[in-house]
Short mmCIF file of C-alpha atoms and ligand atoms in Angstrom, two decimals:
data_model
loop_
_atom_site.label_atom_id
_atom_site.label_comp_id
_atom_site.label_asym_id
_atom_site.label_seq_id
_atom_site.Cartn_x
_atom_site.Cartn_y
_atom_site.Cartn_z
CA MET A 1 10.90 -3.30 31.40
CA SER A 2 11.30 -0.42 28.96
CA GLU A 3 8.13 0.91 27.42
CA ARG A 4 6.84 -1.06 24.49
CA GLU A 5 7.16 0.56 21.09
CA THR A 6 4.19 1.43 18.88
CA TRP A 7 3.93 2.43 15.24
CA ALA A 8 4.82 6.09 14.77
CA THR A 9 2.22 6.84 12.12
CA ARG A 10 -1.15 5.48 11.10
CA THR A 11 0.19 4.23 7.84
CA GLY A 12 3.28 2.69 9.41
CA PHE A 13 1.37 -0.43 10.36
CA ILE A 14 -0.22 -0.79 6.93
CA PHE A 15 3.10 -0.39 5.17
CA ALA A 16 4.81 -2.83 7.48
CA ALA A 17 2.07 -5.44 7.10
CA VAL A 18 2.05 -5.00 3.32
CA GLY A 19 5.84 -5.17 3.36
CA SER A 20 5.61 -8.44 5.27
CA ALA A 21 2.97 -9.90 3.00
CA VAL A 22 4.62 -8.91 -0.27
CA GLY A 23 7.79 -10.87 -0.74
CA LEU A 24 9.25 -13.99 -2.27
CA GLY A 25 5.82 -15.53 -1.86
CA ASN A 26 4.39 -13.18 -4.46
CA ILE A 27 7.30 -13.00 -6.84
CA TRP A 28 9.18 -16.29 -6.59
CA ARG A 29 6.71 -18.78 -5.14
CA PHE A 30 3.49 -17.56 -6.80
CA PRO A 31 4.61 -18.07 -10.43
CA PHE A 32 5.78 -21.61 -9.84
CA ALA A 33 2.67 -22.43 -7.82
CA VAL A 34 0.61 -21.18 -10.79
CA GLY A 35 2.76 -23.42 -12.99
CA GLU A 36 2.29 -26.48 -10.79
CA GLY A 37 -1.42 -25.79 -10.44
CA GLY A 38 -2.13 -25.55 -14.16
CA GLY A 39 -2.26 -21.81 -14.78
CA ALA A 40 -5.61 -20.04 -14.54
CA ALA A 41 -7.20 -22.94 -12.63
CA PHE A 42 -4.80 -22.31 -9.80
CA LEU A 43 -5.32 -18.57 -9.96
CA LEU A 44 -9.06 -18.95 -9.56
CA VAL A 45 -8.86 -21.25 -6.54
CA TYR A 46 -6.17 -19.07 -5.02
CA LEU A 47 -8.25 -15.89 -5.33
CA LEU A 48 -11.22 -17.69 -3.82
CA PHE A 49 -9.12 -18.82 -0.88
CA ILE A 50 -7.73 -15.36 -0.28
CA ALA A 51 -11.29 -14.06 0.02
CA ILE A 52 -12.93 -16.80 2.07
CA ILE A 53 -10.05 -17.94 4.27
CA GLY A 54 -7.30 -15.34 4.07
CA PHE A 55 -9.52 -12.44 5.03
CA PRO A 56 -11.15 -13.96 8.15
CA ALA A 57 -7.85 -15.56 9.14
CA ILE A 58 -5.87 -12.33 9.08
CA LEU A 59 -8.51 -10.79 11.36
CA VAL A 60 -8.02 -13.67 13.79
CA GLU A 61 -4.36 -12.72 14.15
CA PHE A 62 -5.14 -9.01 14.35
CA VAL A 63 -7.58 -9.37 17.25
CA ILE A 64 -5.15 -11.53 19.21
CA GLY A 65 -2.30 -9.08 18.74
CA ARG A 66 -4.17 -5.91 19.53
CA ARG A 67 -6.02 -7.44 22.49
CA THR A 68 -2.84 -8.46 24.25
CA ASN A 69 -0.17 -6.04 22.99
CA LEU A 70 2.23 -8.93 23.29
CA ASN A 71 4.45 -11.12 21.15
CA PRO A 72 2.71 -14.33 19.97
CA VAL A 73 4.05 -16.53 22.74
CA GLY A 74 3.05 -14.09 25.47
CA ALA A 75 -0.22 -13.25 23.71
CA LEU A 76 -1.43 -16.83 23.74
CA GLN A 77 -0.28 -17.39 27.29
CA SER A 78 -2.28 -14.42 28.46
CA LEU A 79 -5.41 -15.11 26.38
CA ALA A 80 -5.79 -18.84 26.62
CA THR A 81 -5.72 -21.63 29.17
CA GLY A 82 -4.58 -25.26 29.09
CA PRO A 83 -2.65 -26.56 26.10
CA TRP A 84 -3.69 -23.56 23.96
CA ARG A 85 -1.17 -21.53 25.90
CA TYR A 86 1.73 -23.15 24.10
CA ILE A 87 0.77 -22.42 20.48
CA GLY A 88 3.21 -19.51 20.43
CA TYR A 89 6.17 -21.84 20.68
CA LEU A 90 5.07 -23.52 17.47
CA PHE A 91 5.31 -20.09 15.81
CA LEU A 92 8.87 -19.59 16.94
CA ALA A 93 9.83 -22.92 15.40
CA THR A 94 7.99 -22.01 12.19
CA GLY A 95 9.76 -18.65 12.08
CA PHE A 96 13.13 -20.32 12.30
CA ALA A 97 12.25 -22.81 9.58
CA ILE A 98 10.91 -20.18 7.16
CA MET A 99 13.70 -17.69 7.68
CA ALA A 100 16.40 -20.28 7.19
CA TYR A 101 15.48 -20.97 3.57
CA TYR A 102 13.88 -17.61 2.84
CA SER A 103 17.20 -15.93 3.40
CA VAL A 104 18.99 -18.31 1.06
CA VAL A 105 16.52 -17.73 -1.77
CA ALA A 106 16.57 -13.98 -1.14
CA GLY A 107 20.35 -14.20 -1.39
CA TRP A 108 19.99 -15.57 -4.93
CA PHE A 109 18.07 -12.44 -5.87
CA VAL A 110 20.76 -10.23 -4.36
CA ARG A 111 23.32 -12.18 -6.35
CA TYR A 112 21.41 -11.73 -9.61
CA PHE A 113 21.18 -8.05 -8.86
CA VAL A 114 24.94 -7.90 -8.38
CA ILE A 115 25.49 -9.81 -11.63
CA GLY A 116 23.51 -7.09 -13.38
CA ILE A 117 25.91 -4.50 -12.03
CA THR A 118 29.18 -6.31 -12.63
CA ASP A 119 28.61 -8.28 -15.85
CA GLY A 120 25.12 -7.72 -17.17
CA TYR A 121 22.98 -10.69 -18.18
CA THR A 122 24.64 -12.70 -20.91
CA VAL A 123 22.80 -16.01 -20.79
CA ALA A 124 20.36 -15.70 -23.68
CA ASP A 125 20.16 -19.44 -24.37
CA PRO A 126 18.27 -21.59 -21.85
CA ASP A 127 21.20 -23.91 -21.11
CA SER A 128 23.57 -21.21 -20.02
CA ALA A 129 20.75 -19.53 -18.08
CA ALA A 130 20.23 -22.80 -16.22
CA ALA A 131 23.97 -23.18 -15.67
CA LEU A 132 24.13 -19.70 -14.19
CA PHE A 133 21.28 -20.54 -11.83
CA GLY A 134 23.13 -23.68 -10.78
CA SER A 135 26.24 -21.77 -9.88
CA VAL A 136 24.30 -19.09 -7.99
CA SER A 137 21.96 -21.37 -6.09
CA THR A 138 24.37 -23.80 -4.46
CA GLY A 139 27.84 -23.72 -3.03
CA MET A 140 30.05 -20.93 -1.75
CA ASP A 141 28.22 -18.15 -3.61
CA ALA A 142 24.90 -19.15 -2.11
CA LEU A 143 26.46 -19.21 1.33
CA LEU A 144 28.05 -15.80 0.86
CA TYR A 145 24.78 -14.16 -0.20
CA HIS A 146 22.90 -15.91 2.58
CA ILE A 147 25.31 -14.12 4.94
CA VAL A 148 24.80 -10.79 3.16
CA PHE A 149 21.02 -11.03 3.29
CA MET A 150 20.85 -12.18 6.92
CA ALA A 151 23.15 -9.32 7.89
CA ALA A 152 20.77 -6.82 6.28
CA VAL A 153 17.76 -8.32 8.05
CA ILE A 154 19.54 -8.28 11.40
CA GLY A 155 20.59 -4.69 10.79
CA VAL A 156 17.03 -3.45 10.22
CA VAL A 157 15.43 -5.41 13.05
CA ALA A 158 18.17 -4.40 15.52
CA VAL A 159 17.32 -0.73 14.96
CA GLY A 160 13.71 -1.24 15.99
CA ILE A 161 10.12 -0.64 15.00
CA ARG A 162 10.04 3.06 14.13
CA ASP A 163 13.52 3.75 12.87
CA GLY A 164 14.16 0.38 11.30
CA ILE A 165 11.09 -1.42 10.04
CA GLU A 166 8.73 1.51 9.55
CA LYS A 167 11.18 3.71 7.65
CA ALA A 168 12.46 0.87 5.51
CA VAL A 169 9.06 -0.34 4.33
CA LYS A 170 7.73 3.10 3.49
CA PHE A 171 10.31 3.30 0.79
CA MET A 172 10.21 -0.30 -0.36
CA VAL A 173 6.51 -0.86 -0.96
CA PRO A 174 6.00 1.97 -3.50
CA ALA A 175 9.24 1.03 -5.24
CA ILE A 176 8.06 -2.55 -5.70
CA ILE A 177 4.75 -1.51 -7.22
CA ILE A 178 6.28 0.94 -9.68
CA LEU A 179 8.86 -1.56 -10.88
CA LEU A 180 6.32 -4.32 -11.40
CA VAL A 181 4.08 -2.03 -13.42
CA VAL A 182 7.05 -1.24 -15.67
CA LEU A 183 7.78 -4.93 -16.15
CA ALA A 184 4.14 -5.81 -16.84
CA ALA A 185 3.99 -3.03 -19.44
CA TYR A 186 7.12 -4.43 -21.02
CA GLY A 187 5.58 -7.93 -20.97
CA ALA A 188 2.56 -6.64 -22.89
CA THR A 189 4.79 -5.71 -25.81
CA LEU A 190 6.14 -9.25 -26.27
CA SER A 191 4.99 -11.65 -28.95
CA GLY A 192 3.94 -14.31 -26.43
CA ALA A 193 1.75 -11.92 -24.45
CA GLY A 194 -1.55 -13.15 -25.89
CA GLU A 195 -0.77 -16.78 -25.19
CA ALA A 196 0.45 -15.87 -21.74
CA TYR A 197 -2.75 -14.06 -20.83
CA ALA A 198 -4.82 -17.01 -22.02
CA TYR A 199 -2.74 -19.40 -19.92
CA TYR A 200 -2.96 -17.15 -16.90
CA LEU A 201 -6.54 -15.93 -17.14
CA SER A 202 -8.88 -18.51 -18.68
CA PRO A 203 -9.33 -21.39 -16.25
CA ASP A 204 -9.88 -24.95 -17.36
CA PHE A 205 -12.56 -26.25 -15.00
CA GLY A 206 -11.66 -29.79 -15.96
CA VAL A 207 -8.29 -29.28 -14.31
CA ILE A 208 -9.93 -28.06 -11.12
CA ALA A 209 -12.25 -31.07 -10.97
CA ALA A 210 -9.53 -33.60 -11.75
CA GLU A 211 -6.75 -32.22 -9.59
CA TRP A 212 -8.41 -30.67 -6.58
CA GLN A 213 -6.36 -32.83 -4.25
CA THR A 214 -3.17 -31.09 -5.25
CA LEU A 215 -4.74 -27.74 -6.11
CA LEU A 216 -6.40 -27.30 -2.74
CA PRO A 217 -3.37 -27.54 -0.46
CA LEU A 218 -1.22 -25.73 -2.99
CA ALA A 219 -3.61 -22.77 -3.21
CA ALA A 220 -4.37 -22.70 0.51
CA GLY A 221 -0.71 -22.97 1.46
CA GLN A 222 0.10 -20.16 -0.94
CA ALA A 223 -2.73 -18.01 0.47
CA PHE A 224 -1.36 -18.39 4.00
CA PHE A 225 2.24 -17.94 3.02
CA THR A 226 1.65 -14.82 0.98
CA LEU A 227 -0.42 -13.14 3.70
CA SER A 228 2.21 -14.07 6.31
CA LEU A 229 -0.37 -16.06 8.26
CA GLY A 230 0.01 -19.02 10.56
CA MET A 231 3.08 -18.00 12.52
CA GLY A 232 2.14 -14.89 14.43
CA VAL A 233 3.56 -12.14 12.20
CA MET A 234 0.21 -10.38 12.07
CA ILE A 235 -0.24 -10.92 15.83
CA THR A 236 3.09 -9.23 16.42
CA TYR A 237 2.45 -6.29 14.08
CA ALA A 238 -1.07 -5.73 15.44
CA SER A 239 0.35 -5.79 18.96
CA TYR A 240 1.93 -2.41 18.24
CA LEU A 241 -1.49 -0.96 17.28
CA GLY A 242 -3.83 1.42 19.03
CA GLU A 243 -7.51 0.67 19.62
CA ASP A 244 -8.73 3.32 17.23
CA ARG A 245 -7.81 1.32 14.11
CA ASN A 246 -10.54 -0.32 12.09
CA LEU A 247 -9.09 -3.80 11.72
CA VAL A 248 -11.48 -4.83 8.95
CA LYS A 249 -10.50 -1.87 6.81
CA ASP A 250 -6.82 -2.44 7.46
CA ALA A 251 -7.15 -6.12 6.58
CA LEU A 252 -8.84 -5.29 3.28
CA THR A 253 -6.14 -2.77 2.41
CA ILE A 254 -3.34 -5.21 3.16
CA ILE A 255 -4.97 -8.08 1.28
CA GLY A 256 -5.73 -5.79 -1.64
CA PHE A 257 -2.11 -4.79 -1.99
CA ASP A 258 -0.76 -8.30 -1.59
CA THR A 259 -3.18 -9.90 -4.02
CA GLY A 260 -2.86 -7.08 -6.53
CA ILE A 261 0.89 -7.41 -6.51
CA ALA A 262 0.82 -11.20 -6.94
CA VAL A 263 -1.54 -10.88 -9.89
CA LEU A 264 0.68 -8.16 -11.34
CA VAL A 265 3.69 -10.44 -11.04
CA GLY A 266 1.88 -12.94 -13.23
CA PHE A 267 1.39 -10.25 -15.85
CA ALA A 268 5.08 -9.41 -15.70
CA VAL A 269 6.48 -12.94 -15.61
CA PHE A 270 4.31 -15.14 -17.85
CA PRO A 271 4.65 -13.11 -21.07
CA ILE A 272 8.42 -13.22 -20.57
CA ILE A 273 8.56 -16.95 -19.80
CA ILE A 274 6.16 -17.92 -22.57
CA THR A 275 7.73 -15.66 -25.19
CA GLY A 276 11.13 -17.09 -24.32
CA ALA A 277 10.39 -20.78 -23.92
CA GLY A 278 6.80 -21.55 -24.91
CA VAL A 279 3.71 -22.31 -22.88
CA GLU A 280 4.90 -25.76 -21.73
CA ALA A 281 7.77 -24.03 -19.97
CA ALA A 282 5.37 -22.13 -17.73
CA GLY A 283 4.02 -25.42 -16.38
CA GLU A 284 7.38 -27.09 -15.99
CA GLU A 285 9.10 -24.32 -14.16
CA THR A 286 9.82 -24.87 -10.51
CA VAL A 287 11.99 -23.06 -8.00
CA ASN A 288 14.22 -21.74 -10.75
CA ALA A 289 11.36 -20.29 -12.86
CA VAL A 290 11.94 -16.59 -12.47
CA PHE A 291 15.70 -16.96 -12.42
CA VAL A 292 16.27 -18.99 -15.55
CA SER A 293 13.54 -17.55 -17.76
CA LEU A 294 13.95 -13.98 -16.72
CA ALA A 295 17.73 -13.93 -16.81
CA ALA A 296 17.53 -15.35 -20.33
CA ALA A 297 14.94 -12.73 -21.29
CA PHE A 298 17.00 -9.92 -19.83
CA SER A 299 20.01 -11.16 -21.82
CA ASP A 300 18.00 -11.09 -24.99
CA ILE A 301 16.26 -7.75 -25.06
CA THR A 302 17.47 -4.20 -25.39
CA GLY A 303 17.52 -2.46 -22.07
CA GLY A 304 17.47 -5.89 -20.45
CA ARG A 305 20.31 -5.07 -18.16
CA ILE A 306 18.45 -2.14 -16.59
CA LEU A 307 15.17 -4.04 -16.40
CA GLY A 308 16.96 -6.98 -14.84
CA LEU A 309 18.70 -4.84 -12.29
CA LEU A 310 15.39 -3.24 -11.40
CA PHE A 311 13.62 -6.56 -11.18
CA PHE A 312 16.11 -8.48 -9.08
CA GLY A 313 16.76 -5.47 -6.88
CA THR A 314 13.06 -4.99 -6.27
CA VAL A 315 12.57 -8.57 -5.29
CA ALA A 316 15.50 -8.39 -2.90
CA LEU A 317 13.86 -5.38 -1.24
CA ALA A 318 10.49 -7.10 -1.07
CA ALA A 319 12.16 -10.12 0.50
CA LEU A 320 13.89 -7.90 3.02
CA SER A 321 10.66 -6.30 4.19
CA SER A 322 9.14 -9.78 4.62
CA ALA A 323 12.14 -11.28 6.32
CA ILE A 324 12.25 -8.54 8.91
CA SER A 325 8.69 -9.46 9.93
CA ILE A 326 9.65 -13.07 10.50
CA LEU A 327 12.71 -12.22 12.55
CA GLU A 328 10.69 -9.62 14.46
CA VAL A 329 8.40 -12.35 15.80
CA VAL A 330 11.32 -14.18 17.36
CA VAL A 331 12.98 -10.99 18.56
CA SER A 332 9.81 -9.53 20.11
CA TYR A 333 9.42 -12.77 22.03
CA ILE A 334 12.98 -12.63 23.37
CA ILE A 335 12.63 -8.96 24.33
CA ASP A 336 9.25 -9.29 26.06
CA GLN A 337 9.93 -12.58 27.77
CA PHE A 338 13.51 -12.24 28.91
CA ASP A 339 13.66 -8.47 29.25
CA VAL A 340 16.84 -8.14 27.21
CA ASP A 341 17.77 -5.36 24.81
CA ARG A 342 16.73 -5.45 21.17
CA ARG A 343 20.27 -5.61 19.81
CA PRO A 344 21.55 -8.73 21.56
CA ALA A 345 18.17 -10.40 21.06
CA THR A 346 18.39 -9.78 17.32
CA ALA A 347 21.98 -10.95 17.10
CA VAL A 348 21.27 -14.23 18.86
CA ALA A 349 18.11 -15.08 16.91
CA GLY A 350 19.65 -14.02 13.60
CA SER A 351 22.75 -16.12 14.08
CA GLY A 352 20.70 -19.21 14.93
CA ILE A 353 18.63 -18.79 11.79
CA PHE A 354 21.72 -18.24 9.72
CA LEU A 355 23.17 -21.57 10.86
CA LEU A 356 19.96 -23.42 10.06
CA GLY A 357 20.07 -22.05 6.51
CA ILE A 358 23.57 -23.32 5.74
CA PRO A 359 22.48 -26.79 4.50
CA VAL A 360 20.07 -25.13 2.05
CA THR A 361 22.99 -23.32 0.44
CA GLN A 362 24.67 -26.65 -0.25
CA ASP A 363 21.86 -28.77 -1.68
CA LEU A 364 18.43 -27.77 -3.01
CA ILE A 365 16.83 -30.86 -1.50
CA PHE A 366 16.92 -29.01 1.83
CA LEU A 367 14.92 -26.22 0.26
CA ASP A 368 12.13 -28.66 -0.61
CA LEU A 369 12.46 -30.24 2.79
CA LEU A 370 11.94 -26.95 4.63
CA ASP A 371 9.52 -25.28 2.21
CA GLY A 372 7.25 -28.34 2.20
CA PHE A 373 7.38 -28.73 5.96
CA VAL A 374 6.48 -25.07 6.43
CA ASN A 375 3.77 -24.76 3.79
CA ASP A 376 2.19 -28.19 3.86
CA PHE A 377 2.28 -28.53 7.60
CA LEU A 378 3.48 -25.84 10.03
CA LEU A 379 1.62 -22.78 8.69
CA VAL A 380 -1.63 -24.67 8.21
CA LEU A 381 -1.40 -26.21 11.65
CA GLY A 382 -0.61 -22.83 13.23
CA ALA A 383 -3.53 -21.17 11.46
CA LEU A 384 -5.89 -24.02 12.39
CA LEU A 385 -5.02 -23.81 16.07
CA LEU A 386 -5.55 -20.03 16.13
CA VAL A 387 -8.84 -20.32 14.31
CA LEU A 388 -10.11 -23.00 16.67
CA LEU A 389 -9.05 -20.94 19.66
CA VAL A 390 -10.67 -17.68 18.59
CA GLY A 391 -13.71 -19.29 16.97
CA TRP A 392 -14.61 -21.78 19.66
CA VAL A 393 -12.69 -21.15 22.88
CA ILE A 394 -12.60 -17.36 23.28
CA PRO A 395 -15.15 -16.07 20.74
CA ASP A 396 -16.40 -13.21 22.92
CA ALA A 397 -12.95 -11.72 23.34
CA GLY A 398 -12.43 -11.93 19.58
CA ARG A 399 -15.73 -10.30 18.66
CA ASP A 400 -15.28 -7.61 21.27
CA GLU A 401 -11.80 -6.72 20.01
CA LEU A 402 -12.89 -6.67 16.38
CA ALA A 403 -15.64 -4.15 17.21
CA LYS A 404 -13.17 -1.60 18.61
CA GLY A 405 -12.40 1.17 16.16
CA ILE A 406 -15.47 0.34 14.05
CA THR A 407 -18.36 2.76 14.44
CA ASP A 408 -21.19 0.36 13.83
CA ILE A 409 -20.18 -3.23 13.47
CA GLY A 410 -23.75 -4.55 13.49
CA LYS A 411 -23.95 -8.23 12.58
CA ARG A 412 -20.58 -8.28 10.89
CA GLY A 413 -18.80 -9.50 14.01
CA ASP A 414 -21.05 -12.54 14.15
CA ILE A 415 -20.71 -13.26 10.47
CA TRP A 416 -16.95 -13.19 10.85
CA LEU A 417 -17.12 -15.55 13.81
CA TRP A 418 -19.17 -18.06 11.88
CA LEU A 419 -16.80 -17.90 8.93
CA VAL A 420 -14.00 -18.61 11.36
CA ARG A 421 -15.84 -21.41 13.13
CA ILE A 422 -16.93 -23.52 10.20
CA PRO A 423 -15.66 -22.82 6.66
CA LEU A 424 -12.23 -21.85 7.85
CA VAL A 425 -11.90 -24.90 10.07
CA VAL A 426 -13.12 -27.23 7.31
CA VAL A 427 -10.75 -25.84 4.70
CA LEU A 428 -7.84 -25.96 7.11
CA VAL A 429 -8.48 -29.52 8.25
CA VAL A 430 -8.79 -30.79 4.66
CA THR A 431 -5.71 -28.82 3.63
CA LEU A 432 -3.73 -30.11 6.55
CA ALA A 433 -4.66 -33.73 5.80
CA LEU A 434 -3.78 -33.37 2.10
CA GLY A 435 -0.64 -31.44 2.95
CA ILE A 436 0.60 -34.11 5.36
CA GLU A 437 -0.09 -36.76 2.74
CA GLY A 438 1.81 -34.79 0.11
CA TYR A 439 4.74 -34.17 2.39
CA HIS A 440 4.84 -37.81 3.36
CA GLU A 441 5.09 -38.65 -0.32
CA PHE A 442 8.00 -36.26 -0.64
CA LEU A 443 9.77 -37.82 2.34
CA THR A 444 9.30 -41.39 1.15
CA GLY A 445 9.91 -40.49 -2.52
CA PRO A 446 12.41 -37.83 -3.61
CA PHE A 447 13.88 -37.32 -0.19
CA SER A 448 14.64 -40.96 0.55
CA GLU A 449 16.06 -41.33 -2.95
CA TRP A 450 18.32 -38.41 -2.16
CA LEU A 451 19.33 -39.99 1.14
CA ALA A 452 20.12 -43.26 -0.58
CA SER A 453 22.21 -41.65 -3.31
N1 LIG B 1 4.46 -13.31 3.09
C1 LIG B 1 5.82 -13.30 2.74
C2 LIG B 1 5.99 -13.58 1.26
O1 LIG B 1 5.05 -13.69 0.55
C3 LIG B 1 6.63 -14.28 3.50
C4 LIG B 1 6.40 -14.21 4.94
C5 LIG B 1 6.72 -13.22 5.76
C6 LIG B 1 5.75 -15.18 5.71
N2 LIG B 1 6.32 -13.53 7.02
C7 LIG B 1 5.72 -14.70 7.02
C8 LIG B 1 5.20 -16.38 5.41
C9 LIG B 1 5.11 -15.44 8.00
C10 LIG B 1 4.60 -17.10 6.40
C11 LIG B 1 4.54 -16.63 7.68
O2 LIG B 1 7.08 -13.67 0.80
#
């Protein structure tokens, strides 16, 4: 087998992991999760979950990856015994499911970017903004941009770790941050800014108490999705790491960037939505939130065309750096396990994912079907299995690996292990149960109505 690649520079790994974490989850999914979860109440629970479950959970994936230097399937086969050895296959299935719809949604952003170039945004009233979204999100156009986006992802991954992923993300991450700051500054000048900040920042504890059953899985699912946890991305990226890295420090850096960017997106998006359509609109928005409200806003304001181009282009880049991490999991498995070259491995995996995404381009019900299955079930299950494995089955290996690269870990390794063993397991089990219940309701409700119609 050819020698396994590693990151070329110390920051390469950080950039790649941040690039993976920051994506549609932060910019498309986060605002509508905030909307569904009642604004600031959601934000509070989400931030809490990032700290108490996201942080220990990302370390779980890091130690597995760096310990084995293998793709997730191989990593678990070499670390574990018995049924634990097969968890990696679950990740491959999850990767396929995420990528299939992720690429379609990313394609919408590419399309909106192209609209900015060719026509500009001319949908100032909400109805025509919604009509535009309808024509972009389903049918031939959606299929075409799904092809365009998948081709870009395949192109980057086929080139490899150093020349493809590492170079691409070093440019994308700073670009994303700069553009969001510009948009947030613009948002601050709008008349609805004050109302938007109140909606976004002052939590109603009554909402948390009354709706924890929906808030909990929503916030936990979002925490896992946004940190790219539960399907082996962080295992894969850490597998290209040397033993001198301080994993705790790297985890904090990555989480800091991801969370900061999500919060920043709120500052950019909510003033625009609320100025345009009122505070009720923020709560009603769903998958089309950023498309309809923002395209309308960009049609309305001076300089909107440039801002819109910047915004949709940025999101497309952010989505690209995330999508490459998902495809990389599948590709690294094919390369390691079957000893084939990177290019054919990428072509095969990418084409399979492309086919799976085709139904999503034709009817949005398939988006809910896949997104719910991934976030309510697959990611939580994947994370739970990893946490149980590292916390209870192979704790010594985990603690030992965490200590490498840290000068004096002291008691922190044990504290981490206990966080993993109990709070993390409890939150994940509760989330999984609520998530399954919610998804079951979707299947027996909206989905069976759709089947019957
Ligand atoms: N974290 C990315 C986002 O927020 C999406 C993503 C990339 C992801 N890789 C993942 C989600 C792995 C779950 C698992 O857009």
